[in-house]
């Protein structure tokens, strides 16, 4: 009985990775929601395919952009190269990076503690982290940053555990992880890496000598990886590119206003706790005694995790505008620290706390499954809708059976409930958001047999989706916000947002609707509509439209 209960709390990391990809994938691999910063990496990757220049990064207008290093652009480019120029290709490697981060969290736990129970719990906490889930659905640097920082954390973990006797592979992991993180986002990798290396050298429990730390083969290779793109840009475009990079890294990010620092720090602290719910609640009973016990067991890792947590809070507090994703780089390390506290404090044996959390999460899943069922019975005949409802009912059946038949719930039910909640939300958003503007507009452009560049005026995020959907065969150019009318005169083909069409003289043009997208204000009425026909009527009446114009 004891062995059966123990095995129930251990998450199989390979199964967890597959479930993460399967439940997050439907949302990630199409544009249910679109994060604004994705346009920079997707537009540049399309331009790279068109020009064959895989080092220089451009905006959709054709202007140069040097605010971020190259690795995120290459992740999008690799997806386009391997899978095609579409939403799936643009995001697939970010989804895989999120899943890999969950796996690395498990390895981190095994490295630090050699305990499958702690490692498995840490992986469950990481997999159910809402910020990691959302980061895995966007083609922006954050999920690549947490992946590469976690590779580095594995190196730190081995050195913290073994000190001077640590194998050289841990030094390679440490420095290569930091080098790749620098090529993802720049200075945050330097800050966390520098703090970590100084901690290794000067912590009082397991100090590592400079002779051990300054391992030249790993350092030199890492340095080459970290700076090669910057050297290439200096050679191709001169030192001006560095001004743009530093302005983004420091100038527009860092604030010195005390009130804003305190405000950002408070928000960051609350979010840091919030992103680990409900797990953090399992650590509260007996927390004081457990923290003392954990400190005595492994003070070097305890202090390292706290130090990195405080570092990320400090960096978040100092930004001029704080985003929840800024907390992500150290989330796996903190997930392991929390798992350690939960396991050592008996949190996984607290039947009442686990059941309260499970009932709450399963109630949320039930609510969203109900919305998907409403969508199905009010006219959706698509097999996908049937699938969402069927899988929802099966999972809820599993959850209820587990609640009724387990004296102590396996914690994987909490993680799966969060992932399944996200999956069920995808069934709702797909009805609202798909097909997205790019797919619709591309069909019209291809039908019109366009031969020449297309000028675009409107929301740049919509323009980016259209550019990607058109692929490399067409050249869609963003027109300037203020001077678009003057620039538009130079184009035979135009795509204009509906609010701009009235400002343009359409005499001499053939005008067609290129895409229609539901206005966010109409979403409640859209979901309440009692038939597919009523929903489509709302989509047309309250939709945001783009028009394709061709000179006659």
PDB file of C-alpha atoms in Angstrom, residues 319-541:
ATOM      1  CA  UNK A 319      11.803  48.059 -15.059  1.00  0.00           C
ATOM      2  CA  UNK A 320       9.879  51.057 -16.317  1.00  0.00           C
ATOM      3  CA  UNK A 321       6.999  48.724 -17.220  1.00  0.00           C
ATOM      4  CA  UNK A 322       6.623  45.374 -15.483  1.00  0.00           C
ATOM      5  CA  UNK A 323       5.264  42.236 -17.181  1.00  0.00           C
ATOM      6  CA  UNK A 324       4.504  38.958 -15.442  1.00  0.00           C
ATOM      7  CA  UNK A 325       6.744  37.100 -17.910  1.00  0.00           C
ATOM      8  CA  UNK A 326       9.808  38.826 -16.416  1.00  0.00           C
ATOM      9  CA  UNK A 327       9.517  36.406 -13.469  1.00  0.00           C
ATOM     10  CA  UNK A 328       9.800  33.323 -15.658  1.00  0.00           C
ATOM     11  CA  UNK A 329      13.612  32.776 -15.874  1.00  0.00           C
ATOM     12  CA  UNK A 330      13.904  31.481 -12.295  1.00  0.00           C
ATOM     13  CA  UNK A 331      10.499  29.742 -12.118  1.00  0.00           C
ATOM     14  CA  UNK A 332      11.954  26.193 -12.446  1.00  0.00           C
ATOM     15  CA  UNK A 333      14.453  26.796  -9.622  1.00  0.00           C
ATOM     16  CA  UNK A 334      11.689  28.196  -7.423  1.00  0.00           C
ATOM     17  CA  UNK A 335       9.364  25.336  -8.428  1.00  0.00           C
ATOM     18  CA  UNK A 336      11.982  22.888  -7.172  1.00  0.00           C
ATOM     19  CA  UNK A 337      12.450  24.868  -3.936  1.00  0.00           C
ATOM     20  CA  UNK A 338       8.672  24.868  -3.387  1.00  0.00           C
ATOM     21  CA  UNK A 339       8.374  21.142  -4.200  1.00  0.00           C
ATOM     22  CA  UNK A 340      11.104  20.438  -1.651  1.00  0.00           C
ATOM     23  CA  UNK A 341       9.232  22.408   1.032  1.00  0.00           C
ATOM     24  CA  UNK A 342       5.892  20.780   0.159  1.00  0.00           C
ATOM     25  CA  UNK A 343       7.292  17.232   0.241  1.00  0.00           C
ATOM     26  CA  UNK A 344       9.353  17.693   3.396  1.00  0.00           C
ATOM     27  CA  UNK A 345       6.409  19.376   5.139  1.00  0.00           C
ATOM     28  CA  UNK A 346       3.993  16.565   4.309  1.00  0.00           C
ATOM     29  CA  UNK A 347       1.927  18.733   1.947  1.00  0.00           C
ATOM     30  CA  UNK A 348       1.261  15.815  -0.396  1.00  0.00           C
ATOM     31  CA  UNK A 349      -0.325  13.834   2.437  1.00  0.00           C
ATOM     32  CA  UNK A 350      -2.783  16.563   3.436  1.00  0.00           C
ATOM     33  CA  UNK A 351      -5.997  15.070   2.075  1.00  0.00           C
ATOM     34  CA  UNK A 352      -8.223  18.036   2.917  1.00  0.00           C
ATOM     35  CA  UNK A 353      -6.026  20.672   1.272  1.00  0.00           C
ATOM     36  CA  UNK A 354      -5.537  18.591  -1.865  1.00  0.00           C
ATOM     37  CA  UNK A 355      -9.259  17.907  -2.182  1.00  0.00           C
ATOM     38  CA  UNK A 356     -10.219  21.572  -1.745  1.00  0.00           C
ATOM     39  CA  UNK A 357      -7.783  22.574  -4.505  1.00  0.00           C
ATOM     40  CA  UNK A 358      -8.949  19.733  -6.765  1.00  0.00           C
ATOM     41  CA  UNK A 359     -12.655  20.528  -6.306  1.00  0.00           C
ATOM     42  CA  UNK A 360     -12.036  24.196  -7.135  1.00  0.00           C
ATOM     43  CA  UNK A 361     -10.033  23.408 -10.282  1.00  0.00           C
ATOM     44  CA  UNK A 362     -12.436  20.711 -11.466  1.00  0.00           C
ATOM     45  CA  UNK A 363     -15.323  23.161 -11.002  1.00  0.00           C
ATOM     46  CA  UNK A 364     -13.576  25.602 -13.338  1.00  0.00           C
ATOM     47  CA  UNK A 365     -13.018  22.828 -15.884  1.00  0.00           C
ATOM     48  CA  UNK A 366     -16.710  21.878 -15.608  1.00  0.00           C
ATOM     49  CA  UNK A 367     -17.716  25.471 -16.318  1.00  0.00           C
ATOM     50  CA  UNK A 368     -15.658  25.689 -19.510  1.00  0.00           C
ATOM     51  CA  UNK A 369     -16.715  22.211 -20.662  1.00  0.00           C
ATOM     52  CA  UNK A 370     -20.276  23.478 -20.231  1.00  0.00           C
ATOM     53  CA  UNK A 371     -19.543  26.438 -22.513  1.00  0.00           C
ATOM     54  CA  UNK A 372     -18.118  24.071 -25.130  1.00  0.00           C
ATOM     55  CA  UNK A 373     -21.214  21.882 -24.789  1.00  0.00           C
ATOM     56  CA  UNK A 374     -23.413  24.965 -25.350  1.00  0.00           C
ATOM     57  CA  UNK A 375     -21.431  25.790 -28.480  1.00  0.00           C
ATOM     58  CA  UNK A 376     -21.943  22.220 -29.701  1.00  0.00           C
ATOM     59  CA  UNK A 377     -25.696  22.030 -29.123  1.00  0.00           C
ATOM     60  CA  UNK A 378     -26.346  25.473 -30.615  1.00  0.00           C
ATOM     61  CA  UNK A 379     -25.159  24.591 -34.052  1.00  0.00           C
ATOM     62  CA  UNK A 380     -21.478  23.631 -34.223  1.00  0.00           C
ATOM     63  CA  UNK A 381     -21.328  20.441 -36.247  1.00  0.00           C
ATOM     64  CA  UNK A 382     -17.531  20.322 -36.368  1.00  0.00           C
ATOM     65  CA  UNK A 383     -15.944  17.135 -35.054  1.00  0.00           C
ATOM     66  CA  UNK A 384     -13.486  19.306 -33.106  1.00  0.00           C
ATOM     67  CA  UNK A 385     -16.294  20.593 -30.879  1.00  0.00           C
ATOM     68  CA  UNK A 386     -17.432  17.034 -30.261  1.00  0.00           C
ATOM     69  CA  UNK A 387     -13.858  16.184 -29.304  1.00  0.00           C
ATOM     70  CA  UNK A 388     -13.560  19.015 -26.780  1.00  0.00           C
ATOM     71  CA  UNK A 389     -16.780  18.040 -25.035  1.00  0.00           C
ATOM     72  CA  UNK A 390     -16.030  14.303 -25.095  1.00  0.00           C
ATOM     73  CA  UNK A 391     -12.521  14.730 -23.700  1.00  0.00           C
ATOM     74  CA  UNK A 392     -13.849  17.166 -21.125  1.00  0.00           C
ATOM     75  CA  UNK A 393     -16.443  14.677 -19.889  1.00  0.00           C
ATOM     76  CA  UNK A 394     -13.854  11.872 -19.748  1.00  0.00           C
ATOM     77  CA  UNK A 395     -11.424  13.993 -17.753  1.00  0.00           C
ATOM     78  CA  UNK A 396     -14.121  15.157 -15.343  1.00  0.00           C
ATOM     79  CA  UNK A 397     -15.132  11.523 -14.866  1.00  0.00           C
ATOM     80  CA  UNK A 398     -11.527  10.638 -14.036  1.00  0.00           C
ATOM     81  CA  UNK A 399     -11.314  13.585 -11.634  1.00  0.00           C
ATOM     82  CA  UNK A 400     -14.518  12.750  -9.792  1.00  0.00           C
ATOM     83  CA  UNK A 401     -13.615   9.045  -9.562  1.00  0.00           C
ATOM     84  CA  UNK A 402     -10.219   9.998  -8.123  1.00  0.00           C
ATOM     85  CA  UNK A 403     -11.850  12.340  -5.601  1.00  0.00           C
ATOM     86  CA  UNK A 404     -14.225   9.643  -4.412  1.00  0.00           C
ATOM     87  CA  UNK A 405     -11.800   6.726  -4.288  1.00  0.00           C
ATOM     88  CA  UNK A 406      -8.517   8.253  -3.067  1.00  0.00           C
ATOM     89  CA  UNK A 407      -7.882   8.898   0.606  1.00  0.00           C
ATOM     90  CA  UNK A 408      -5.022  11.175  -0.460  1.00  0.00           C
ATOM     91  CA  UNK A 409      -5.203  12.632  -3.958  1.00  0.00           C
ATOM     92  CA  UNK A 410      -2.218  12.262  -6.284  1.00  0.00           C
ATOM     93  CA  UNK A 411      -0.901  15.804  -6.928  1.00  0.00           C
ATOM     94  CA  UNK A 412      -0.851  15.138 -10.658  1.00  0.00           C
ATOM     95  CA  UNK A 413      -4.623  15.721 -10.584  1.00  0.00           C
ATOM     96  CA  UNK A 414      -3.974  19.383  -9.723  1.00  0.00           C
ATOM     97  CA  UNK A 415      -1.483  19.858 -12.561  1.00  0.00           C
ATOM     98  CA  UNK A 416      -3.673  18.027 -15.072  1.00  0.00           C
ATOM     99  CA  UNK A 417      -6.712  20.079 -14.036  1.00  0.00           C
ATOM    100  CA  UNK A 418      -4.839  23.334 -14.776  1.00  0.00           C
ATOM    101  CA  UNK A 419      -3.583  22.028 -18.115  1.00  0.00           C
ATOM    102  CA  UNK A 420      -7.012  20.654 -19.019  1.00  0.00           C
ATOM    103  CA  UNK A 421      -8.654  23.959 -18.091  1.00  0.00           C
ATOM    104  CA  UNK A 422      -6.320  25.678 -20.547  1.00  0.00           C
ATOM    105  CA  UNK A 423      -7.119  23.062 -23.189  1.00  0.00           C
ATOM    106  CA  UNK A 424     -10.877  23.533 -22.776  1.00  0.00           C
ATOM    107  CA  UNK A 425     -10.550  27.312 -23.088  1.00  0.00           C
ATOM    108  CA  UNK A 426      -9.038  26.642 -26.515  1.00  0.00           C
ATOM    109  CA  UNK A 427     -12.387  25.196 -27.609  1.00  0.00           C
ATOM    110  CA  UNK A 428     -14.041  28.538 -26.866  1.00  0.00           C
ATOM    111  CA  UNK A 429     -11.365  30.817 -28.320  1.00  0.00           C
ATOM    112  CA  UNK A 430     -11.167  28.893 -31.592  1.00  0.00           C
ATOM    113  CA  UNK A 431     -14.794  29.746 -32.286  1.00  0.00           C
ATOM    114  CA  UNK A 432     -14.118  33.439 -31.668  1.00  0.00           C
ATOM    115  CA  UNK A 433     -10.712  33.872 -33.291  1.00  0.00           C
ATOM    116  CA  UNK A 434     -10.348  31.411 -36.159  1.00  0.00           C
ATOM    117  CA  UNK A 435      -9.799  31.544 -39.038  1.00  0.00           C
ATOM    118  CA  UNK A 436      -7.595  34.555 -38.306  1.00  0.00           C
ATOM    119  CA  UNK A 437      -7.194  37.570 -40.587  1.00  0.00           C
ATOM    120  CA  UNK A 438      -4.079  36.208 -42.270  1.00  0.00           C
ATOM    121  CA  UNK A 439      -5.717  33.016 -43.521  1.00  0.00           C
ATOM    122  CA  UNK A 440      -8.739  34.935 -44.808  1.00  0.00           C
ATOM    123  CA  UNK A 441      -6.742  37.687 -46.527  1.00  0.00           C
ATOM    124  CA  UNK A 442      -4.276  35.247 -48.092  1.00  0.00           C
ATOM    125  CA  UNK A 443      -7.133  33.396 -49.801  1.00  0.00           C
ATOM    126  CA  UNK A 444      -8.336  36.642 -51.408  1.00  0.00           C
ATOM    127  CA  UNK A 445      -4.829  37.709 -52.491  1.00  0.00           C
ATOM    128  CA  UNK A 446      -4.141  34.350 -54.103  1.00  0.00           C
ATOM    129  CA  UNK A 447      -7.488  34.418 -55.905  1.00  0.00           C
ATOM    130  CA  UNK A 448      -6.722  37.895 -57.314  1.00  0.00           C
ATOM    131  CA  UNK A 449      -3.398  36.672 -58.763  1.00  0.00           C
ATOM    132  CA  UNK A 450      -1.422  39.560 -57.293  1.00  0.00           C
ATOM    133  CA  UNK A 451       1.873  40.358 -59.014  1.00  0.00           C
ATOM    134  CA  UNK A 452       3.778  42.987 -57.061  1.00  0.00           C
ATOM    135  CA  UNK A 453       4.242  44.419 -53.559  1.00  0.00           C
ATOM    136  CA  UNK A 454       1.186  45.096 -51.387  1.00  0.00           C
ATOM    137  CA  UNK A 455       0.938  48.154 -49.173  1.00  0.00           C
ATOM    138  CA  UNK A 456      -0.644  47.588 -45.751  1.00  0.00           C
ATOM    139  CA  UNK A 457      -2.260  50.189 -43.484  1.00  0.00           C
ATOM    140  CA  UNK A 458      -3.878  49.112 -40.236  1.00  0.00           C
ATOM    141  CA  UNK A 459      -3.088  47.257 -37.042  1.00  0.00           C
ATOM    142  CA  UNK A 460       0.478  45.954 -37.364  1.00  0.00           C
ATOM    143  CA  UNK A 461      -0.385  42.734 -35.520  1.00  0.00           C
ATOM    144  CA  UNK A 462      -3.027  41.924 -38.108  1.00  0.00           C
ATOM    145  CA  UNK A 463      -0.601  42.887 -40.857  1.00  0.00           C
ATOM    146  CA  UNK A 464       1.975  40.474 -39.470  1.00  0.00           C
ATOM    147  CA  UNK A 465      -0.503  37.593 -39.545  1.00  0.00           C
ATOM    148  CA  UNK A 466      -1.380  38.465 -43.143  1.00  0.00           C
ATOM    149  CA  UNK A 467       2.312  38.699 -44.089  1.00  0.00           C
ATOM    150  CA  UNK A 468       3.011  35.268 -42.623  1.00  0.00           C
ATOM    151  CA  UNK A 469      -0.023  33.705 -44.299  1.00  0.00           C
ATOM    152  CA  UNK A 470       1.007  35.139 -47.662  1.00  0.00           C
ATOM    153  CA  UNK A 471       4.399  33.485 -47.261  1.00  0.00           C
ATOM    154  CA  UNK A 472       7.541  34.333 -49.165  1.00  0.00           C
ATOM    155  CA  UNK A 473       5.891  34.663 -52.576  1.00  0.00           C
ATOM    156  CA  UNK A 474       4.377  38.065 -51.721  1.00  0.00           C
ATOM    157  CA  UNK A 475       5.874  41.255 -50.323  1.00  0.00           C
ATOM    158  CA  UNK A 476       3.542  42.976 -47.846  1.00  0.00           C
ATOM    159  CA  UNK A 477       4.965  46.334 -46.716  1.00  0.00           C
ATOM    160  CA  UNK A 478       3.728  48.191 -43.623  1.00  0.00           C
ATOM    161  CA  UNK A 479       2.951  51.818 -44.441  1.00  0.00           C
ATOM    162  CA  UNK A 480       3.754  54.507 -41.877  1.00  0.00           C
ATOM    163  CA  UNK A 481       0.984  55.480 -39.486  1.00  0.00           C
ATOM    164  CA  UNK A 482       1.057  59.189 -40.294  1.00  0.00           C
ATOM    165  CA  UNK A 483       2.048  59.213 -43.951  1.00  0.00           C
ATOM    166  CA  UNK A 484       0.310  56.086 -45.191  1.00  0.00           C
ATOM    167  CA  UNK A 485      -1.884  57.884 -47.751  1.00  0.00           C
ATOM    168  CA  UNK A 486       1.073  59.416 -49.536  1.00  0.00           C
ATOM    169  CA  UNK A 487       2.974  56.112 -49.513  1.00  0.00           C
ATOM    170  CA  UNK A 488      -0.100  54.154 -50.670  1.00  0.00           C
ATOM    171  CA  UNK A 489      -0.098  56.018 -54.009  1.00  0.00           C
ATOM    172  CA  UNK A 490       2.957  54.004 -55.007  1.00  0.00           C
ATOM    173  CA  UNK A 491       1.166  50.645 -54.766  1.00  0.00           C
ATOM    174  CA  UNK A 492      -1.087  48.850 -57.218  1.00  0.00           C
ATOM    175  CA  UNK A 493      -2.359  46.630 -54.406  1.00  0.00           C
ATOM    176  CA  UNK A 494      -3.420  47.701 -50.936  1.00  0.00           C
ATOM    177  CA  UNK A 495      -4.876  46.111 -47.803  1.00  0.00           C
ATOM    178  CA  UNK A 496      -6.609  48.675 -45.595  1.00  0.00           C
ATOM    179  CA  UNK A 497      -8.295  48.447 -42.215  1.00  0.00           C
ATOM    180  CA  UNK A 498     -11.976  49.397 -42.318  1.00  0.00           C
ATOM    181  CA  UNK A 499     -11.484  52.622 -40.329  1.00  0.00           C
ATOM    182  CA  UNK A 500      -8.979  53.825 -42.954  1.00  0.00           C
ATOM    183  CA  UNK A 501     -10.978  52.902 -46.055  1.00  0.00           C
ATOM    184  CA  UNK A 502     -13.216  55.957 -45.672  1.00  0.00           C
ATOM    185  CA  UNK A 503     -10.103  58.166 -45.803  1.00  0.00           C
ATOM    186  CA  UNK A 504      -8.996  56.746 -49.150  1.00  0.00           C
ATOM    187  CA  UNK A 505     -10.357  57.619 -52.574  1.00  0.00           C
ATOM    188  CA  UNK A 506     -11.465  54.247 -53.917  1.00  0.00           C
ATOM    189  CA  UNK A 507     -12.368  55.538 -57.385  1.00  0.00           C
ATOM    190  CA  UNK A 508     -10.377  53.515 -59.866  1.00  0.00           C
ATOM    191  CA  UNK A 509      -9.979  50.569 -57.498  1.00  0.00           C
ATOM    192  CA  UNK A 510     -11.626  47.193 -57.259  1.00  0.00           C
ATOM    193  CA  UNK A 511     -12.493  46.720 -53.580  1.00  0.00           C
ATOM    194  CA  UNK A 512     -13.123  43.393 -51.836  1.00  0.00           C
ATOM    195  CA  UNK A 513     -13.484  42.328 -48.224  1.00  0.00           C
ATOM    196  CA  UNK A 514     -10.230  40.583 -47.295  1.00  0.00           C
ATOM    197  CA  UNK A 515     -11.085  39.467 -43.757  1.00  0.00           C
ATOM    198  CA  UNK A 516     -13.657  39.849 -41.000  1.00  0.00           C
ATOM    199  CA  UNK A 517     -12.752  39.425 -37.341  1.00  0.00           C
ATOM    200  CA  UNK A 518     -15.115  39.572 -34.378  1.00  0.00           C
ATOM    201  CA  UNK A 519     -14.840  42.718 -32.262  1.00  0.00           C
ATOM    202  CA  UNK A 520     -13.926  41.880 -28.666  1.00  0.00           C
ATOM    203  CA  UNK A 521     -16.907  43.891 -27.382  1.00  0.00           C
ATOM    204  CA  UNK A 522     -19.263  41.470 -29.133  1.00  0.00           C
ATOM    205  CA  UNK A 523     -17.805  38.292 -27.582  1.00  0.00           C
ATOM    206  CA  UNK A 524     -20.424  37.927 -24.787  1.00  0.00           C
ATOM    207  CA  UNK A 525     -23.314  38.260 -27.261  1.00  0.00           C
ATOM    208  CA  UNK A 526     -21.486  35.943 -29.653  1.00  0.00           C
ATOM    209  CA  UNK A 527     -21.184  33.167 -27.057  1.00  0.00           C
ATOM    210  CA  UNK A 528     -24.799  33.588 -25.937  1.00  0.00           C
ATOM    211  CA  UNK A 529     -26.115  33.337 -29.500  1.00  0.00           C
ATOM    212  CA  UNK A 530     -28.380  30.334 -29.930  1.00  0.00           C
ATOM    213  CA  UNK A 531     -27.298  29.282 -33.418  1.00  0.00           C
ATOM    214  CA  UNK A 532     -24.377  29.303 -35.821  1.00  0.00           C
ATOM    215  CA  UNK A 533     -26.300  31.629 -38.133  1.00  0.00           C
ATOM    216  CA  UNK A 534     -26.787  34.161 -35.331  1.00  0.00           C
ATOM    217  CA  UNK A 535     -23.089  34.043 -34.524  1.00  0.00           C
ATOM    218  CA  UNK A 536     -22.090  34.610 -38.125  1.00  0.00           C
ATOM    219  CA  UNK A 537     -24.474  37.563 -38.325  1.00  0.00           C
ATOM    220  CA  UNK A 538     -22.798  39.090 -35.275  1.00  0.00           C
ATOM    221  CA  UNK A 539     -19.359  38.434 -36.764  1.00  0.00           C
ATOM    222  CA  UNK A 540     -20.309  40.417 -39.858  1.00  0.00           C
ATOM    223  CA  UNK A 541     -22.210  43.203 -38.106  1.00  0.00           C
TER     224      UNK A 541
END
